[in-house]
Amino acid sequence: MLRDEKFMRMALALAEKGKGRTSPNPMVGAVVVKKDRILGEGFHQKFGGPHAEAIALKACRGEAKGATLYTTLEPCCHFGKTPPCTDIIIQSGIRKVICATVDPNPQVNGRGLKSLREKGIKVRLGILEKEAKKLNEVYFKYITTELPFVMLKISQTLDGRIIHPDLSVDFGSEKFFSELIKTEGLWIDAVLYDASSFETESVKTLLESGNFSKSKVILMGGWEKILSRFRKIKREARKNFVLVPTDLESIKAKKGGQFKIWKIKRSKNQTPELVSLLKKAGEEKITTLLLGGGAEMVTQFLKQGLVDKIWYFISLQISGRGQKSLGDLGVRKLADAIVFKNCEYQRFKEGLLVAGYPN
């Protein structure tokens, strides 16, 4: 067991190297071992490129017969951008496959492991399964629901206020957040802003950081409000933007043709249907969506249970300025409050970061 965990941890570490490059595919790492000697290793390096298992087996230079393959995700068994990994594994002469978790992709979902067993290859499933699922939490959500993994960031002072842009608080700034994301290796496909709370400089900082340079910026709100904010964006940066007006009847066809616009359904009270927005994002291959700002918008996402993970920054200042971080969530007793689960904490000189999953 300890031996298997050792090599699976190596495979998980390899898988992480693909973070930010494989979307909408999962991150996968693989290690080929024979008599405790590593013959080959590999990871899925980019979308459309060879899979981890194929790279690891190629590195074995024909010596894989009788060896054990450790992989962080069930090998694929269908033709996509690349041939099925199961065929490559069978042809290589691998004796045993140790897999962390099943691939929930409807085209795989147990079929890959079944095909290996049918060819006489021993299969063991579940080594470091929890860690493997955590690594690909975005992929698991997207492939099973066709909706993006929604993340919320909140930066606030001790008195519960959104940090005011006029205050020199580096901890709560977009710059600090983008640097932290870069360090953590997190990838964001798109950032959603409420036009009413949209800060041009904040978005500029995000787009200039390494992990956000190719991200879409989705701007939602009244058409005139969107345009007033959008005009402040430099022309070369506008290609990153998607506009989501909430008053479709006010858009003139000749105006709308100049920009990329998503037309989203509205509910009976004329507010945008957030689930429809997420479905559209999923159709556009957006696997991760960050809620960038707007207390009212963020509140609605939370009330409807549409947030998957929250990054909560609490700075060690009392500002007395700025808006409240959240609106009324409709909580009337503490037992009904949103609870963070599986939290991780990081302490900084300027404050505390809590990352967790809302119930």
Short mmCIF file of C-alpha atoms in Angstrom, two decimals:
data_model
loop_
_atom_site.label_atom_id
_atom_site.label_comp_id
_atom_site.label_asym_id
_atom_site.label_seq_id
_atom_site.Cartn_x
_atom_site.Cartn_y
_atom_site.Cartn_z
CA MET A 1 0.00 0.00 0.00
CA LEU A 2 2.72 2.51 0.96
CA ARG A 3 4.64 1.62 -2.17
CA ASP A 4 1.58 2.26 -4.32
CA GLU A 5 0.91 5.57 -2.59
CA LYS A 6 4.50 6.64 -3.16
CA PHE A 7 4.30 6.20 -6.93
CA MET A 8 0.77 7.60 -7.12
CA ARG A 9 1.93 10.77 -5.36
CA MET A 10 4.61 11.07 -8.00
CA ALA A 11 1.94 10.74 -10.68
CA LEU A 12 -0.22 13.40 -9.00
CA ALA A 13 2.76 15.79 -8.82
CA LEU A 14 3.34 15.24 -12.53
CA ALA A 15 -0.34 15.86 -13.30
CA GLU A 16 -0.20 19.27 -11.62
CA LYS A 17 2.40 20.41 -14.13
CA GLY A 18 -0.37 20.55 -16.71
CA LYS A 19 -2.47 23.02 -14.72
CA GLY A 20 -3.76 25.79 -16.92
CA ARG A 21 -2.88 24.06 -20.18
CA THR A 22 -5.23 21.09 -20.51
CA SER A 23 -8.68 22.70 -20.19
CA PRO A 24 -11.29 21.45 -20.94
CA ASN A 25 -9.43 18.15 -20.52
CA PRO A 26 -8.35 16.89 -17.08
CA MET A 27 -4.84 16.99 -15.63
CA VAL A 28 -3.34 13.52 -15.65
CA GLY A 29 0.00 12.09 -14.58
CA ALA A 30 1.42 8.61 -15.14
CA VAL A 31 4.42 6.60 -13.93
CA VAL A 32 5.61 3.21 -15.20
CA VAL A 33 7.42 1.08 -12.61
CA LYS A 34 9.14 -2.31 -12.82
CA LYS A 35 10.81 -3.87 -9.77
CA ASP A 36 10.78 -0.47 -8.03
CA ARG A 37 12.60 1.11 -10.96
CA ILE A 38 10.90 3.95 -12.79
CA LEU A 39 10.95 3.23 -16.51
CA GLY A 40 8.96 6.21 -17.69
CA GLU A 41 6.79 9.07 -16.58
CA GLY A 42 4.64 11.69 -18.21
CA PHE A 43 1.76 14.15 -17.86
CA HIS A 44 -0.89 15.61 -20.15
CA GLN A 45 0.85 18.80 -21.23
CA LYS A 46 -1.77 20.58 -23.29
CA PHE A 47 -5.24 20.15 -24.77
CA GLY A 48 -5.01 18.12 -27.95
CA GLY A 49 -1.58 16.74 -27.07
CA PRO A 50 -0.57 13.17 -26.14
CA HIS A 51 -2.05 11.81 -22.93
CA ALA A 52 0.02 11.09 -19.83
CA GLU A 53 -0.07 7.30 -20.24
CA ALA A 54 1.13 7.47 -23.85
CA ILE A 55 4.03 9.77 -22.92
CA ALA A 56 5.07 7.60 -19.97
CA LEU A 57 4.98 4.39 -22.03
CA LYS A 58 6.91 5.97 -24.89
CA ALA A 59 9.63 6.91 -22.39
CA CYS A 60 9.99 3.21 -21.49
CA ARG A 61 11.59 2.52 -24.89
CA GLY A 62 9.94 -0.87 -25.26
CA GLU A 63 10.74 -2.11 -21.73
CA ALA A 64 7.20 -1.81 -20.31
CA LYS A 65 6.31 -5.50 -20.64
CA GLY A 66 5.44 -6.89 -17.20
CA ALA A 67 5.58 -3.43 -15.57
CA THR A 68 2.99 -1.55 -13.51
CA LEU A 69 1.39 1.67 -14.70
CA TYR A 70 0.27 4.25 -12.12
CA THR A 71 -2.21 6.79 -13.46
CA THR A 72 -4.19 9.51 -11.70
CA LEU A 73 -7.29 9.04 -13.87
CA GLU A 74 -8.87 6.13 -15.69
CA PRO A 75 -7.29 5.70 -19.15
CA CYS A 76 -9.49 6.81 -22.04
CA CYS A 77 -11.00 4.14 -24.28
CA HIS A 78 -12.32 6.25 -27.16
CA PHE A 79 -10.93 8.20 -30.09
CA GLY A 80 -10.75 11.95 -29.54
CA LYS A 81 -7.84 14.25 -30.28
CA THR A 82 -5.63 11.20 -29.68
CA PRO A 83 -6.06 7.38 -29.94
CA PRO A 84 -7.42 5.42 -26.94
CA CYS A 85 -4.86 5.06 -24.15
CA THR A 86 -6.26 1.62 -23.35
CA ASP A 87 -5.05 0.33 -26.74
CA ILE A 88 -1.56 1.70 -26.12
CA ILE A 89 -1.45 0.15 -22.64
CA ILE A 90 -2.56 -3.27 -23.93
CA GLN A 91 -0.02 -3.21 -26.77
CA SER A 92 2.81 -2.22 -24.39
CA GLY A 93 2.57 -5.42 -22.35
CA ILE A 94 1.77 -3.67 -19.06
CA ARG A 95 0.90 -6.29 -16.42
CA LYS A 96 -0.95 -4.13 -13.90
CA VAL A 97 -2.65 -0.72 -13.85
CA ILE A 98 -3.12 1.17 -10.60
CA CYS A 99 -5.60 3.99 -11.05
CA ALA A 100 -6.60 6.71 -8.58
CA THR A 101 -10.14 7.34 -9.78
CA VAL A 102 -12.67 6.60 -12.51
CA ASP A 103 -13.09 9.18 -15.28
CA PRO A 104 -16.72 10.46 -15.05
CA ASN A 105 -16.72 11.35 -18.75
CA PRO A 106 -19.76 9.48 -20.16
CA GLN A 107 -17.52 8.15 -22.95
CA VAL A 108 -15.27 6.47 -20.35
CA ASN A 109 -16.81 6.05 -16.87
CA GLY A 110 -15.47 2.57 -16.09
CA ARG A 111 -15.24 1.31 -19.67
CA GLY A 112 -11.50 1.96 -19.84
CA LEU A 113 -10.75 -0.18 -16.82
CA LYS A 114 -13.18 -2.85 -17.99
CA SER A 115 -11.41 -3.15 -21.34
CA LEU A 116 -8.05 -3.57 -19.57
CA ARG A 117 -9.42 -6.33 -17.33
CA GLU A 118 -10.88 -8.12 -20.34
CA LYS A 119 -7.36 -8.31 -21.78
CA GLY A 120 -6.00 -9.91 -18.61
CA ILE A 121 -4.44 -6.78 -17.14
CA LYS A 122 -4.79 -6.52 -13.37
CA VAL A 123 -6.48 -3.31 -12.25
CA ARG A 124 -6.50 -1.67 -8.84
CA LEU A 125 -8.69 1.37 -8.25
CA GLY A 126 -8.89 3.99 -5.49
CA ILE A 127 -5.29 4.75 -4.45
CA LEU A 128 -5.29 8.44 -3.33
CA GLU A 129 -8.73 8.85 -4.89
CA LYS A 130 -9.62 11.86 -2.75
CA GLU A 131 -6.47 13.73 -3.81
CA ALA A 132 -7.04 12.84 -7.46
CA LYS A 133 -10.61 14.13 -7.42
CA LYS A 134 -9.54 17.34 -5.67
CA LEU A 135 -6.90 17.93 -8.34
CA ASN A 136 -9.51 17.70 -11.09
CA GLU A 137 -12.49 19.21 -9.25
CA VAL A 138 -13.05 21.61 -12.13
CA TYR A 139 -13.06 18.85 -14.74
CA PHE A 140 -15.35 16.60 -12.66
CA LYS A 141 -17.93 19.40 -12.36
CA TYR A 142 -17.72 20.42 -16.02
CA ILE A 143 -17.79 16.94 -17.59
CA THR A 144 -20.76 15.77 -15.51
CA THR A 145 -22.91 18.94 -15.67
CA GLU A 146 -21.58 20.85 -18.71
CA LEU A 147 -21.43 23.87 -16.39
CA PRO A 148 -18.30 25.75 -15.29
CA PHE A 149 -16.81 25.45 -11.82
CA VAL A 150 -17.83 28.75 -10.20
CA MET A 151 -15.39 30.45 -7.87
CA LEU A 152 -16.00 33.51 -5.75
CA LYS A 153 -13.34 35.83 -4.38
CA ILE A 154 -14.16 38.32 -1.67
CA SER A 155 -11.65 40.84 -0.31
CA GLN A 156 -12.90 42.69 2.73
CA THR A 157 -11.78 44.58 5.81
CA LEU A 158 -12.50 43.45 9.36
CA ASP A 159 -15.65 45.54 9.39
CA GLY A 160 -17.05 43.58 6.45
CA ARG A 161 -16.54 46.15 3.71
CA ILE A 162 -15.29 45.57 0.20
CA ILE A 163 -11.85 47.16 0.15
CA HIS A 164 -12.16 50.61 -1.36
CA PRO A 165 -10.04 51.24 -4.49
CA ASP A 166 -8.83 54.58 -3.06
CA LEU A 167 -7.23 52.82 -0.10
CA SER A 168 -3.70 51.49 -0.42
CA VAL A 169 -4.45 47.94 0.72
CA ASP A 170 -2.26 45.59 -1.31
CA PHE A 171 -3.74 42.53 0.40
CA GLY A 172 -7.17 43.12 -1.06
CA SER A 173 -6.11 44.31 -4.47
CA GLU A 174 -6.54 42.45 -7.73
CA LYS A 175 -2.75 42.50 -8.02
CA PHE A 176 -2.35 40.50 -4.82
CA PHE A 177 -5.06 38.08 -5.86
CA SER A 178 -3.60 37.49 -9.33
CA GLU A 179 -0.16 36.89 -7.82
CA LEU A 180 -1.63 34.39 -5.36
CA ILE A 181 -3.47 32.61 -8.16
CA LYS A 182 -0.24 32.47 -10.14
CA THR A 183 1.55 30.93 -7.16
CA GLU A 184 -1.24 28.40 -6.60
CA GLY A 185 -1.23 27.55 -10.29
CA LEU A 186 -4.98 28.10 -10.60
CA TRP A 187 -6.38 28.72 -14.05
CA ILE A 188 -9.44 30.86 -14.75
CA ASP A 189 -11.17 30.64 -18.13
CA ALA A 190 -13.41 33.65 -17.52
CA VAL A 191 -14.13 36.40 -14.98
CA LEU A 192 -17.69 37.68 -14.55
CA TYR A 193 -18.32 41.28 -13.47
CA ASP A 194 -21.46 43.22 -12.73
CA ALA A 195 -21.13 46.35 -14.87
CA SER A 196 -22.19 48.53 -11.94
CA SER A 197 -19.14 47.50 -9.91
CA PHE A 198 -16.70 47.13 -12.78
CA GLU A 199 -13.30 48.74 -12.20
CA THR A 200 -11.24 49.21 -15.36
CA GLU A 201 -7.90 49.20 -13.55
CA SER A 202 -8.74 46.02 -11.66
CA VAL A 203 -9.43 44.15 -14.88
CA LYS A 204 -6.31 45.59 -16.47
CA THR A 205 -4.26 44.12 -13.61
CA LEU A 206 -5.92 40.73 -14.08
CA LEU A 207 -5.39 40.63 -17.83
CA GLU A 208 -1.72 41.53 -17.46
CA SER A 209 -1.03 38.64 -15.06
CA GLY A 210 0.24 35.39 -16.56
CA ASN A 211 -2.68 33.12 -15.68
CA PHE A 212 -5.35 35.59 -16.81
CA SER A 213 -3.86 36.83 -20.07
CA LYS A 214 -6.10 34.55 -22.15
CA SER A 215 -9.15 34.72 -19.91
CA LYS A 216 -12.46 36.08 -21.09
CA VAL A 217 -14.02 38.97 -19.18
CA ILE A 218 -17.81 38.72 -19.05
CA LEU A 219 -19.52 42.04 -18.36
CA MET A 220 -23.17 41.80 -17.28
CA GLY A 221 -25.68 44.57 -16.64
CA GLY A 222 -27.79 47.27 -18.30
CA TRP A 223 -26.72 47.98 -21.88
CA GLU A 224 -25.85 51.64 -21.37
CA LYS A 225 -23.94 50.85 -18.18
CA ILE A 226 -22.01 48.12 -19.99
CA LEU A 227 -21.13 50.46 -22.87
CA SER A 228 -19.97 53.24 -20.54
CA ARG A 229 -17.56 50.80 -18.88
CA PHE A 230 -16.59 49.06 -22.10
CA ARG A 231 -15.55 52.30 -23.82
CA LYS A 232 -12.81 52.73 -21.20
CA ILE A 233 -11.16 49.49 -22.30
CA LYS A 234 -8.35 49.78 -24.82
CA ARG A 235 -9.24 48.40 -28.23
CA GLU A 236 -6.59 45.68 -28.17
CA ALA A 237 -8.03 44.31 -24.91
CA ARG A 238 -11.64 44.27 -26.11
CA LYS A 239 -11.18 40.89 -27.80
CA ASN A 240 -11.15 39.37 -24.30
CA PHE A 241 -14.62 40.74 -23.50
CA VAL A 242 -18.09 39.23 -23.74
CA LEU A 243 -21.07 41.51 -23.07
CA VAL A 244 -24.21 40.19 -21.38
CA PRO A 245 -26.91 42.88 -21.39
CA THR A 246 -29.88 42.44 -19.07
CA ASP A 247 -32.13 44.74 -21.11
CA LEU A 248 -32.02 43.11 -24.53
CA GLU A 249 -34.79 45.23 -26.01
CA SER A 250 -32.56 48.33 -25.76
CA ILE A 251 -29.86 46.93 -28.03
CA LYS A 252 -29.92 48.15 -31.60
CA ALA A 253 -28.85 45.57 -34.17
CA LYS A 254 -26.12 47.76 -35.65
CA LYS A 255 -24.65 48.37 -32.20
CA GLY A 256 -24.86 44.77 -31.13
CA GLY A 257 -23.02 43.57 -34.21
CA GLN A 258 -19.83 45.33 -33.16
CA PHE A 259 -19.32 43.27 -30.01
CA LYS A 260 -19.52 39.69 -28.82
CA ILE A 261 -22.84 39.50 -27.02
CA TRP A 262 -24.51 36.68 -25.14
CA LYS A 263 -28.28 36.91 -24.95
CA ILE A 264 -29.40 35.38 -21.68
CA LYS A 265 -32.95 34.59 -20.60
CA ARG A 266 -34.54 36.64 -17.86
CA SER A 267 -36.74 35.44 -15.04
CA LYS A 268 -40.22 36.77 -14.24
CA ASN A 269 -38.78 39.64 -12.20
CA GLN A 270 -36.61 40.57 -15.21
CA THR A 271 -33.30 39.57 -13.59
CA PRO A 272 -30.94 37.44 -15.71
CA GLU A 273 -31.26 33.69 -15.31
CA LEU A 274 -27.88 32.79 -13.87
CA VAL A 275 -28.23 29.11 -14.73
CA SER A 276 -28.77 30.11 -18.37
CA LEU A 277 -25.62 32.22 -18.16
CA LEU A 278 -23.66 29.25 -16.83
CA LYS A 279 -25.06 26.96 -19.54
CA LYS A 280 -23.92 29.42 -22.20
CA ALA A 281 -20.48 29.59 -20.60
CA GLY A 282 -20.31 25.79 -20.64
CA GLU A 283 -21.22 25.72 -24.32
CA GLU A 284 -18.32 28.11 -24.91
CA LYS A 285 -15.92 25.59 -23.25
CA ILE A 286 -15.50 27.78 -20.16
CA THR A 287 -14.68 25.30 -17.38
CA THR A 288 -13.84 27.81 -14.63
CA LEU A 289 -15.69 31.04 -13.93
CA LEU A 290 -14.55 33.57 -11.33
CA LEU A 291 -17.08 36.02 -9.90
CA GLY A 292 -15.06 39.21 -10.04
CA GLY A 293 -17.31 41.72 -8.35
CA GLY A 294 -20.73 43.12 -7.58
CA ALA A 295 -22.34 42.43 -4.20
CA GLU A 296 -25.82 42.07 -5.67
CA MET A 297 -24.70 39.62 -8.35
CA VAL A 298 -22.57 37.61 -5.91
CA THR A 299 -25.47 37.44 -3.46
CA GLN A 300 -27.75 35.98 -6.12
CA PHE A 301 -25.19 33.33 -7.05
CA LEU A 302 -24.91 32.32 -3.39
CA LYS A 303 -28.66 32.33 -2.78
CA GLN A 304 -29.19 30.03 -5.76
CA GLY A 305 -26.44 27.64 -4.65
CA LEU A 306 -24.35 28.21 -7.78
CA VAL A 307 -20.96 28.85 -6.15
CA ASP A 308 -18.59 25.88 -5.93
CA LYS A 309 -15.64 27.41 -4.09
CA ILE A 310 -14.94 30.64 -2.18
CA TRP A 311 -11.68 32.47 -1.63
CA TYR A 312 -12.26 34.83 1.29
CA PHE A 313 -9.60 37.45 2.09
CA ILE A 314 -9.91 39.29 5.40
CA SER A 315 -7.48 42.16 5.84
CA LEU A 316 -6.43 43.48 9.24
CA GLN A 317 -7.90 46.92 8.72
CA ILE A 318 -11.12 48.70 9.61
CA SER A 319 -11.88 51.01 6.71
CA GLY A 320 -15.29 52.48 7.41
CA ARG A 321 -15.61 52.84 3.66
CA GLY A 322 -16.88 50.79 0.76
CA GLN A 323 -19.92 48.61 0.24
CA LYS A 324 -20.86 45.55 2.20
CA SER A 325 -19.36 42.38 0.80
CA LEU A 326 -22.74 40.66 0.47
CA GLY A 327 -26.41 41.50 0.39
CA ASP A 328 -29.29 39.76 2.14
CA LEU A 329 -28.93 36.00 1.67
CA GLY A 330 -32.34 35.34 3.14
CA VAL A 331 -30.87 33.68 6.24
CA ARG A 332 -33.28 34.07 9.16
CA LYS A 333 -31.52 31.78 11.65
CA LEU A 334 -27.91 30.71 12.07
CA ALA A 335 -28.75 27.08 11.31
CA ASP A 336 -29.62 28.15 7.75
CA ALA A 337 -26.36 30.05 7.16
CA ILE A 338 -23.92 29.05 4.45
CA VAL A 339 -21.18 26.93 5.99
CA PHE A 340 -17.65 26.57 4.62
CA LYS A 341 -16.48 22.97 4.35
CA ASN A 342 -13.04 21.43 3.82
CA CYS A 343 -11.39 24.78 4.48
CA GLU A 344 -7.77 25.69 3.90
CA TYR A 345 -6.18 28.66 5.67
CA GLN A 346 -3.21 30.85 4.81
CA ARG A 347 -1.92 33.56 7.11
CA PHE A 348 -0.24 36.67 5.73
CA LYS A 349 1.22 39.73 7.35
CA GLU A 350 -1.74 41.69 5.99
CA GLY A 351 -4.48 39.25 6.97
CA LEU A 352 -6.04 35.83 6.48
CA LEU A 353 -7.15 33.83 3.47
CA VAL A 354 -9.85 31.20 3.93
CA ALA A 355 -10.59 28.92 0.97
CA GLY A 356 -13.54 26.57 1.28
CA TYR A 357 -16.61 25.03 -0.28
CA PRO A 358 -20.08 26.39 0.57
CA ASN A 359 -22.67 23.85 1.66
#
